[in-house]
Amino acid sequence: MEIAIAVVVAAIVLVAVITIVRSVRIVPQQRMDVVERLGKYRRTLSPGLNLLVPFIDAVRTKVDMREQVVSFPPQPVITSDNLVVSIDTVLYFRVVDPVRATYEIANFLQAIEQLTVTTLRNVIGSLDLEKALTSREEINRHLSGVLDETTGRWGIKVTRVEIKAIEPPPSIRDSMEKQMRAERDRRAAILNAEGHKQAQILTAEGEKQAAVLRADGDRQSRILQAEGQAKAIRTVFDAIHTANPSQKVLAYQYLQALPQIANGSANKVWIVPTELTKALEGMGGALGGLANMVGDQPTQGVDSTAVEREADAAAKAAAEAAAEVNHEVRAAEEQVSSSSGPGLPPQTPGITAGESVPPSAVLGEERPPERA
C-alpha cells in the first residue's frame, strides 16, 4: 500500500514539474515566438519570461528578428545580345511581422530566392553584356524595389540586394581581355608619342635658345673686336700724326712690306715694272704731304678731329697709289706672259718673293741691275 502511494505521489510531482516547465517560456532578445492555442493563433511572445497554459498553448515558430544575409547560388541569365552570364546575388532582409511571415507564406526564403532570380532575369534580359557589367548599381536598385514591394505582404523587409559577381563565358572573357589589352597598348602608344613630341619640342626650343645665345655672343664678340681694332687704328694714327714722319720713312716702310705681300703659296716670282719707281714716288709724295702741312718735325699735341681728317685723306691717297701699283703689276704680268723669249724683257726688272728692295732704288739714288 505504501508503495502504491509513493508511486502516485511521484507521478503527481512529475506531472506538476512538467506542467510548470511547459507553462513557463523564456524568450531571448531579438526573437519572437508565435503561440497557438488548440491550433489557432493566440499571441506572440515577446523577449523575456512568458507564461503559457500547459497542454493547451503551443509555440508554432520561433522567428529571428535580426537582419539576415542569404547568398544565392549562381544563376544563368541571358542578356539582350544573346550571351549567357552567371550572376551571384547576396540578399539582406529582416522579419518585421512574425505572424505574417508565419501564416502568409510557407517558406519565405525559397520565395525570396525565386523572386530574385526571376526579377534578375527580367532586368538583365533588357541589357547587353557591356551595360550589364557597368550598371550594377542600377540593377541592385531595381531588385531592391521589386523585392521590397512583394515581400512587404509577407512581413519581410528587404534592406539591400547586391550582385556579387557577373561571370561571362570563357570565350567572351578572352575577347574582353584582348580588347582591353589592345586598348591599353593604344593608350600606351599615344602617351609614348605625346612624350616623344614634347621631348622634340623641348629639344628644338633648347636648340633655338642656344643658337640665339650663341649668335648674340658672337655679335657681342665682333662688336668688341671691332671696337678694339678701331681703338688700335686710332691709336696708331694718333701716334703717326704725333711723330709726324717724313715721306722717306713712309716710303721705306712701304718697301719693307712688299716682300710680305709677295710671300704667298701661289707667288713664286713677283714682277716689279720700271714704272713702279714713279708710282712709289707718287705714293711717297702723297703720304709726305702731311709732313709739308705740319712740318717735318714731331709735334707734341694734335687735334683729334684734324687727325681723323688727315688719316682719311692719307688712307684715300694710299688706296689710290696701291690701285695704281696693282694696275702696273698686272700690266707687267700680261707683258711677261705675252713675250715668247725664254727670259724677261731687258726693260722690266723683277724681284723674287722674299727679296727686299733697298730704299735707294725707290728714292732714285740707285737702280737695281736689270735681269738678262
Short mmCIF file of C-alpha atoms in Angstrom, two decimals:
data_model
loop_
_atom_site.label_atom_id
_atom_site.label_comp_id
_atom_site.label_asym_id
_atom_site.label_seq_id
_atom_site.Cartn_x
_atom_site.Cartn_y
_atom_site.Cartn_z
CA MET A 1 0.00 0.00 0.00
CA GLU A 2 2.77 2.36 0.85
CA ILE A 3 4.49 1.57 -2.42
CA ALA A 4 1.38 2.47 -4.38
CA ILE A 5 1.01 5.72 -2.52
CA ALA A 6 4.66 6.55 -3.24
CA VAL A 7 4.22 5.87 -6.94
CA VAL A 8 1.13 8.09 -7.10
CA VAL A 9 2.89 10.88 -5.28
CA ALA A 10 5.87 10.61 -7.61
CA ALA A 11 3.58 10.73 -10.63
CA ILE A 12 1.80 13.77 -9.29
CA VAL A 13 5.12 15.53 -8.67
CA LEU A 14 6.33 14.63 -12.14
CA VAL A 15 3.15 15.98 -13.74
CA ALA A 16 3.43 19.15 -11.70
CA VAL A 17 7.04 19.66 -12.79
CA ILE A 18 6.16 19.04 -16.44
CA THR A 19 3.23 21.40 -16.16
CA ILE A 20 5.36 24.14 -14.66
CA VAL A 21 8.06 23.65 -17.31
CA ARG A 22 5.54 23.82 -20.14
CA SER A 23 3.78 26.82 -18.70
CA VAL A 24 6.96 28.89 -18.35
CA ARG A 25 8.72 30.05 -21.53
CA ILE A 26 11.83 32.30 -21.66
CA VAL A 27 12.27 34.11 -24.99
CA PRO A 28 15.78 35.60 -25.77
CA GLN A 29 16.35 39.07 -27.13
CA GLN A 30 15.67 39.71 -30.86
CA ARG A 31 13.42 36.66 -31.10
CA MET A 32 9.67 36.33 -31.07
CA ASP A 33 7.65 33.12 -30.69
CA VAL A 34 4.26 32.58 -32.29
CA VAL A 35 1.86 30.78 -29.88
CA GLU A 36 -1.19 28.78 -30.97
CA ARG A 37 -3.98 27.58 -28.72
CA LEU A 38 -5.55 24.40 -29.93
CA GLY A 39 -4.18 25.06 -33.44
CA LYS A 40 -5.26 28.68 -33.68
CA TYR A 41 -3.06 31.73 -33.38
CA ARG A 42 -3.20 33.04 -29.86
CA ARG A 43 -0.43 35.57 -29.32
CA THR A 44 3.23 36.40 -29.93
CA LEU A 45 5.66 36.01 -27.10
CA SER A 46 8.00 38.95 -26.57
CA PRO A 47 11.56 38.57 -25.23
CA GLY A 48 11.69 37.72 -21.53
CA LEU A 49 9.63 35.46 -19.19
CA ASN A 50 6.26 34.36 -20.53
CA LEU A 51 3.57 32.01 -19.07
CA LEU A 52 1.55 29.59 -21.15
CA VAL A 53 -1.38 27.32 -20.44
CA PRO A 54 0.16 23.87 -20.39
CA PHE A 55 -1.08 21.27 -22.81
CA ILE A 56 -3.29 23.92 -24.50
CA ASP A 57 -0.90 26.57 -25.74
CA ALA A 58 1.97 25.59 -28.02
CA VAL A 59 4.76 27.52 -29.78
CA ARG A 60 4.29 27.31 -33.55
CA THR A 61 7.51 29.04 -34.81
CA LYS A 62 10.46 30.86 -33.40
CA VAL A 63 11.16 33.90 -35.57
CA ASP A 64 14.56 35.62 -35.54
CA MET A 65 14.05 39.36 -35.76
CA ARG A 66 17.66 40.19 -36.65
CA GLU A 67 18.78 41.17 -40.15
CA GLN A 68 19.85 38.10 -42.10
CA VAL A 69 22.12 37.54 -45.07
CA VAL A 70 21.41 34.93 -47.72
CA SER A 71 23.73 34.13 -50.65
CA PHE A 72 22.01 32.50 -53.58
CA PRO A 73 23.86 30.15 -55.94
CA PRO A 74 24.92 31.45 -59.41
CA GLN A 75 22.05 31.82 -61.82
CA PRO A 76 22.43 31.67 -65.64
CA VAL A 77 20.94 34.77 -67.25
CA ILE A 78 20.69 35.67 -70.96
CA THR A 79 21.49 39.24 -71.96
CA SER A 80 19.90 41.20 -74.80
CA ASP A 81 22.81 40.33 -77.12
CA ASN A 82 22.18 36.56 -76.55
CA LEU A 83 25.08 35.90 -74.18
CA VAL A 84 24.69 33.65 -71.17
CA VAL A 85 26.22 35.08 -68.00
CA SER A 86 26.31 33.66 -64.49
CA ILE A 87 25.24 36.05 -61.71
CA ASP A 88 25.73 35.61 -57.95
CA THR A 89 23.49 37.65 -55.66
CA VAL A 90 23.51 38.43 -51.94
CA LEU A 91 20.27 39.37 -50.15
CA TYR A 92 19.89 41.27 -46.86
CA PHE A 93 16.48 41.12 -45.15
CA ARG A 94 14.77 41.07 -41.74
CA VAL A 95 11.37 39.98 -40.45
CA VAL A 96 9.21 42.85 -39.26
CA ASP A 97 5.98 40.89 -38.65
CA PRO A 98 6.49 37.34 -37.36
CA VAL A 99 2.78 36.47 -37.65
CA ARG A 100 2.52 37.33 -41.34
CA ALA A 101 5.89 35.71 -42.03
CA THR A 102 4.47 32.53 -40.48
CA TYR A 103 0.99 32.42 -41.93
CA GLU A 104 1.23 34.41 -45.21
CA ILE A 105 3.98 32.34 -46.86
CA ALA A 106 5.03 28.77 -46.33
CA ASN A 107 8.79 29.24 -46.92
CA PHE A 108 9.72 32.85 -47.30
CA LEU A 109 13.42 32.13 -48.02
CA GLN A 110 12.61 29.98 -51.02
CA ALA A 111 10.04 32.53 -52.18
CA ILE A 112 12.60 35.36 -51.93
CA GLU A 113 15.17 33.31 -53.87
CA GLN A 114 12.81 32.54 -56.73
CA LEU A 115 11.56 36.11 -56.85
CA THR A 116 15.15 37.36 -57.01
CA VAL A 117 16.00 35.00 -59.89
CA THR A 118 13.01 35.96 -61.99
CA THR A 119 13.45 39.68 -61.37
CA LEU A 120 17.15 39.44 -62.18
CA ARG A 121 16.43 37.70 -65.47
CA ASN A 122 13.94 40.38 -66.42
CA VAL A 123 16.40 43.17 -65.66
CA ILE A 124 19.47 41.58 -67.29
CA GLY A 125 17.45 40.49 -70.33
CA SER A 126 16.92 44.15 -71.28
CA LEU A 127 20.64 44.98 -71.11
CA ASP A 128 23.61 43.98 -73.23
CA LEU A 129 26.75 42.50 -71.72
CA GLU A 130 28.72 45.73 -71.53
CA LYS A 131 25.80 47.60 -70.00
CA ALA A 132 25.17 44.80 -67.50
CA LEU A 133 28.81 44.84 -66.40
CA THR A 134 28.77 48.59 -65.80
CA SER A 135 25.25 49.00 -64.34
CA ARG A 136 25.42 47.11 -61.07
CA GLU A 137 24.05 49.99 -59.01
CA GLU A 138 21.05 50.33 -61.29
CA ILE A 139 20.40 46.56 -61.17
CA ASN A 140 20.67 46.50 -57.37
CA ARG A 141 18.27 49.41 -57.01
CA HIS A 142 15.73 47.79 -59.33
CA LEU A 143 15.91 44.45 -57.50
CA SER A 144 15.54 46.09 -54.10
CA GLY A 145 12.42 47.97 -55.21
CA VAL A 146 10.71 44.88 -56.69
CA LEU A 147 11.58 42.58 -53.77
CA ASP A 148 10.62 45.09 -51.11
CA GLU A 149 7.25 45.68 -52.72
CA THR A 150 6.48 41.96 -52.96
CA THR A 151 7.88 40.76 -49.63
CA GLY A 152 6.15 43.55 -47.70
CA ARG A 153 2.96 41.45 -47.82
CA TRP A 154 4.84 38.67 -46.07
CA GLY A 155 6.03 40.79 -43.17
CA ILE A 156 9.61 40.85 -44.51
CA LYS A 157 11.72 43.91 -45.25
CA VAL A 158 14.43 43.56 -47.94
CA THR A 159 17.09 46.07 -46.92
CA ARG A 160 19.71 45.50 -49.61
CA VAL A 161 20.43 43.41 -52.71
CA GLU A 162 23.99 43.09 -54.02
CA ILE A 163 25.32 41.43 -57.17
CA LYS A 164 28.41 39.60 -56.06
CA ALA A 165 29.75 38.53 -59.45
CA ILE A 166 28.84 38.57 -63.14
CA GLU A 167 30.75 35.87 -64.99
CA PRO A 168 30.58 35.90 -68.83
CA PRO A 169 31.52 32.78 -70.86
CA PRO A 170 35.25 31.92 -71.17
CA SER A 171 35.37 32.87 -74.85
CA ILE A 172 33.84 36.26 -74.11
CA ARG A 173 36.32 36.78 -71.28
CA ASP A 174 39.22 36.06 -73.64
CA SER A 175 37.83 38.53 -76.18
CA MET A 176 37.34 41.14 -73.49
CA GLU A 177 40.90 40.65 -72.25
CA LYS A 178 42.26 41.05 -75.78
CA GLN A 179 40.17 44.17 -76.27
CA MET A 180 41.36 45.66 -73.00
CA ARG A 181 44.96 44.75 -73.82
CA ALA A 182 44.66 46.43 -77.22
CA GLU A 183 43.11 49.49 -75.60
CA ARG A 184 45.92 49.69 -73.06
CA ASP A 185 48.52 49.27 -75.83
CA ARG A 186 46.83 52.07 -77.80
CA ARG A 187 46.86 54.37 -74.79
CA ALA A 188 50.49 53.50 -74.10
CA ALA A 189 51.42 54.25 -77.73
CA ILE A 190 49.57 57.57 -77.57
CA LEU A 191 51.28 58.52 -74.33
CA ASN A 192 54.66 57.49 -75.77
CA ALA A 193 54.04 59.56 -78.89
CA GLU A 194 52.96 62.53 -76.80
CA GLY A 195 56.10 62.22 -74.69
CA HIS A 196 58.30 61.97 -77.79
CA LYS A 197 56.55 65.00 -79.26
CA GLN A 198 57.06 67.04 -76.11
CA ALA A 199 60.70 65.93 -75.95
CA GLN A 200 61.32 67.04 -79.54
CA ILE A 201 59.56 70.35 -78.91
CA LEU A 202 61.64 70.98 -75.81
CA THR A 203 64.83 69.96 -77.65
CA ALA A 204 64.02 72.30 -80.53
CA GLU A 205 63.26 75.12 -78.11
CA GLY A 206 66.55 74.48 -76.34
CA GLU A 207 68.49 74.44 -79.61
CA LYS A 208 66.74 77.63 -80.70
CA GLN A 209 67.60 79.41 -77.47
CA ALA A 210 71.18 78.10 -77.64
CA ALA A 211 71.52 79.34 -81.24
CA VAL A 212 70.13 82.74 -80.24
CA LEU A 213 72.54 82.94 -77.32
CA ARG A 214 75.48 81.86 -79.49
CA ALA A 215 74.55 84.44 -82.15
CA ASP A 216 74.21 87.14 -79.51
CA GLY A 217 77.58 86.16 -78.04
CA ASP A 218 79.18 86.18 -81.49
CA ARG A 219 77.66 89.59 -82.19
CA GLN A 220 78.94 90.98 -78.89
CA SER A 221 82.37 89.45 -79.58
CA ARG A 222 82.55 91.00 -83.05
CA ILE A 223 81.42 94.35 -81.71
CA LEU A 224 84.11 94.25 -79.05
CA GLN A 225 86.73 93.16 -81.62
CA ALA A 226 85.68 95.93 -83.98
CA GLU A 227 85.83 98.46 -81.16
CA GLY A 228 89.28 97.16 -80.22
CA GLN A 229 90.51 97.35 -83.80
CA ALA A 230 89.07 100.84 -84.18
CA LYS A 231 90.76 101.94 -80.99
CA ALA A 232 94.06 100.35 -82.13
CA ILE A 233 93.87 102.06 -85.54
CA ARG A 234 93.01 105.35 -83.88
CA THR A 235 95.94 104.96 -81.52
CA VAL A 236 98.31 104.12 -84.39
CA PHE A 237 97.13 107.10 -86.43
CA ASP A 238 97.42 109.34 -83.37
CA ALA A 239 100.95 108.08 -82.81
CA ILE A 240 101.87 108.60 -86.50
CA HIS A 241 100.48 112.13 -86.54
CA THR A 242 102.13 112.88 -83.25
CA ALA A 243 105.50 111.64 -84.55
CA ASN A 244 104.99 113.43 -87.92
CA PRO A 245 107.19 111.07 -90.01
CA SER A 246 108.76 112.25 -93.27
CA GLN A 247 107.86 110.86 -96.70
CA LYS A 248 111.15 109.00 -96.91
CA VAL A 249 110.34 106.97 -93.83
CA LEU A 250 106.86 106.15 -95.12
CA ALA A 251 108.29 105.06 -98.48
CA TYR A 252 110.83 102.89 -96.74
CA GLN A 253 108.12 101.25 -94.62
CA TYR A 254 106.13 100.53 -97.77
CA LEU A 255 109.17 98.87 -99.36
CA GLN A 256 109.63 96.74 -96.25
CA ALA A 257 106.04 95.48 -96.66
CA LEU A 258 106.49 94.43 -100.30
CA PRO A 259 108.20 91.07 -99.53
CA GLN A 260 105.33 90.19 -97.20
CA ILE A 261 102.85 90.96 -99.97
CA ALA A 262 104.76 88.69 -102.38
CA ASN A 263 105.27 85.93 -99.78
CA GLY A 264 102.41 83.58 -100.67
CA SER A 265 101.95 79.91 -101.51
CA ALA A 266 100.94 80.78 -105.09
CA ASN A 267 103.52 83.54 -105.65
CA LYS A 268 106.86 82.24 -106.93
CA VAL A 269 108.14 85.38 -108.68
CA TRP A 270 106.90 88.92 -108.09
CA ILE A 271 107.50 91.25 -111.09
CA VAL A 272 108.25 94.89 -110.39
CA PRO A 273 107.85 97.03 -113.53
CA THR A 274 110.05 100.01 -114.31
CA GLU A 275 107.13 102.34 -113.67
CA LEU A 276 106.93 101.14 -110.06
CA THR A 277 109.54 103.70 -109.05
CA LYS A 278 107.38 106.53 -110.24
CA ALA A 279 104.33 105.04 -108.52
CA LEU A 280 106.21 104.72 -105.26
CA GLU A 281 107.50 108.26 -105.62
CA GLY A 282 103.92 109.44 -106.13
CA MET A 283 102.76 107.48 -103.10
CA GLY A 284 105.62 108.86 -101.06
CA GLY A 285 104.65 112.32 -102.16
CA ALA A 286 101.03 111.73 -101.19
CA LEU A 287 101.99 110.31 -97.84
CA GLY A 288 104.57 113.01 -97.31
CA GLY A 289 102.08 115.74 -98.00
CA LEU A 290 101.12 115.51 -94.37
CA ALA A 291 104.68 116.42 -93.40
CA ASN A 292 104.57 119.53 -95.60
CA MET A 293 101.37 120.60 -93.90
CA VAL A 294 102.61 120.46 -90.33
CA GLY A 295 106.36 120.47 -90.88
CA ASP A 296 108.94 117.72 -90.82
CA GLN A 297 109.43 117.88 -87.10
CA PRO A 298 107.44 115.92 -84.48
CA THR A 299 104.76 117.76 -82.61
CA GLN A 300 103.62 117.32 -79.04
CA GLY A 301 99.87 117.63 -79.47
CA VAL A 302 97.43 117.01 -82.32
CA ASP A 303 93.74 117.81 -82.61
CA SER A 304 91.75 114.54 -82.79
CA THR A 305 89.35 115.92 -85.43
CA ALA A 306 92.19 117.08 -87.61
CA VAL A 307 93.95 113.76 -87.11
CA GLU A 308 90.91 111.86 -88.29
CA ARG A 309 90.56 114.07 -91.38
CA GLU A 310 94.23 113.71 -92.17
CA ALA A 311 94.03 109.94 -91.63
CA ASP A 312 91.11 109.70 -94.04
CA ALA A 313 93.00 111.76 -96.66
CA ALA A 314 96.13 109.65 -96.22
CA ALA A 315 94.12 106.42 -96.44
CA LYS A 316 92.46 107.57 -99.67
CA ALA A 317 95.81 108.57 -101.16
CA ALA A 318 97.35 105.25 -100.14
CA ALA A 319 94.43 103.37 -101.67
CA GLU A 320 94.78 105.26 -104.94
CA ALA A 321 98.53 104.62 -105.01
CA ALA A 322 98.01 100.93 -104.23
CA ALA A 323 95.44 100.66 -107.02
CA GLU A 324 97.90 102.29 -109.44
CA VAL A 325 100.65 99.88 -108.36
CA ASN A 326 98.30 96.95 -108.75
CA HIS A 327 97.45 98.15 -112.25
CA GLU A 328 101.14 98.43 -113.13
CA VAL A 329 101.84 94.95 -111.76
CA ARG A 330 99.01 93.41 -113.78
CA ALA A 331 100.23 95.16 -116.93
CA ALA A 332 103.74 93.79 -116.30
CA GLU A 333 102.37 90.26 -115.78
CA GLU A 334 100.44 90.46 -119.05
CA GLN A 335 103.56 91.70 -120.85
CA VAL A 336 105.63 88.83 -119.44
CA SER A 337 103.02 86.22 -120.34
CA SER A 338 102.74 87.56 -123.92
CA SER A 339 106.51 87.53 -124.54
CA SER A 340 107.89 84.41 -126.30
CA GLY A 341 111.57 84.66 -125.24
CA PRO A 342 112.99 82.41 -122.56
CA GLY A 343 113.78 85.40 -120.31
CA LEU A 344 112.17 88.65 -119.37
CA PRO A 345 112.41 91.87 -121.45
CA PRO A 346 115.54 93.90 -120.64
CA GLN A 347 113.44 96.94 -119.64
CA THR A 348 111.40 95.01 -116.96
CA PRO A 349 113.18 94.46 -113.67
CA GLY A 350 111.99 91.65 -111.30
CA ILE A 351 112.19 90.83 -107.67
CA THR A 352 111.72 87.31 -106.41
CA ALA A 353 109.43 86.52 -103.45
CA GLY A 354 111.07 87.24 -100.15
CA GLU A 355 113.71 89.61 -101.66
CA SER A 356 113.74 93.10 -100.13
CA VAL A 357 114.17 96.26 -102.19
CA PRO A 358 116.68 98.82 -100.92
CA PRO A 359 115.26 102.24 -100.27
CA SER A 360 117.82 103.89 -102.53
CA ALA A 361 116.21 102.20 -105.55
CA VAL A 362 112.92 103.89 -104.81
CA LEU A 363 114.38 107.23 -103.88
CA GLY A 364 116.29 107.45 -107.19
CA GLU A 365 119.76 107.08 -105.76
CA GLU A 366 120.50 103.75 -107.36
CA ARG A 367 118.62 101.36 -109.65
CA PRO A 368 118.91 97.56 -109.41
CA PRO A 369 120.60 95.81 -112.31
CA GLU A 370 118.31 94.50 -114.96
CA ARG A 371 117.87 90.74 -115.47
CA ALA A 372 119.05 89.09 -118.64
#
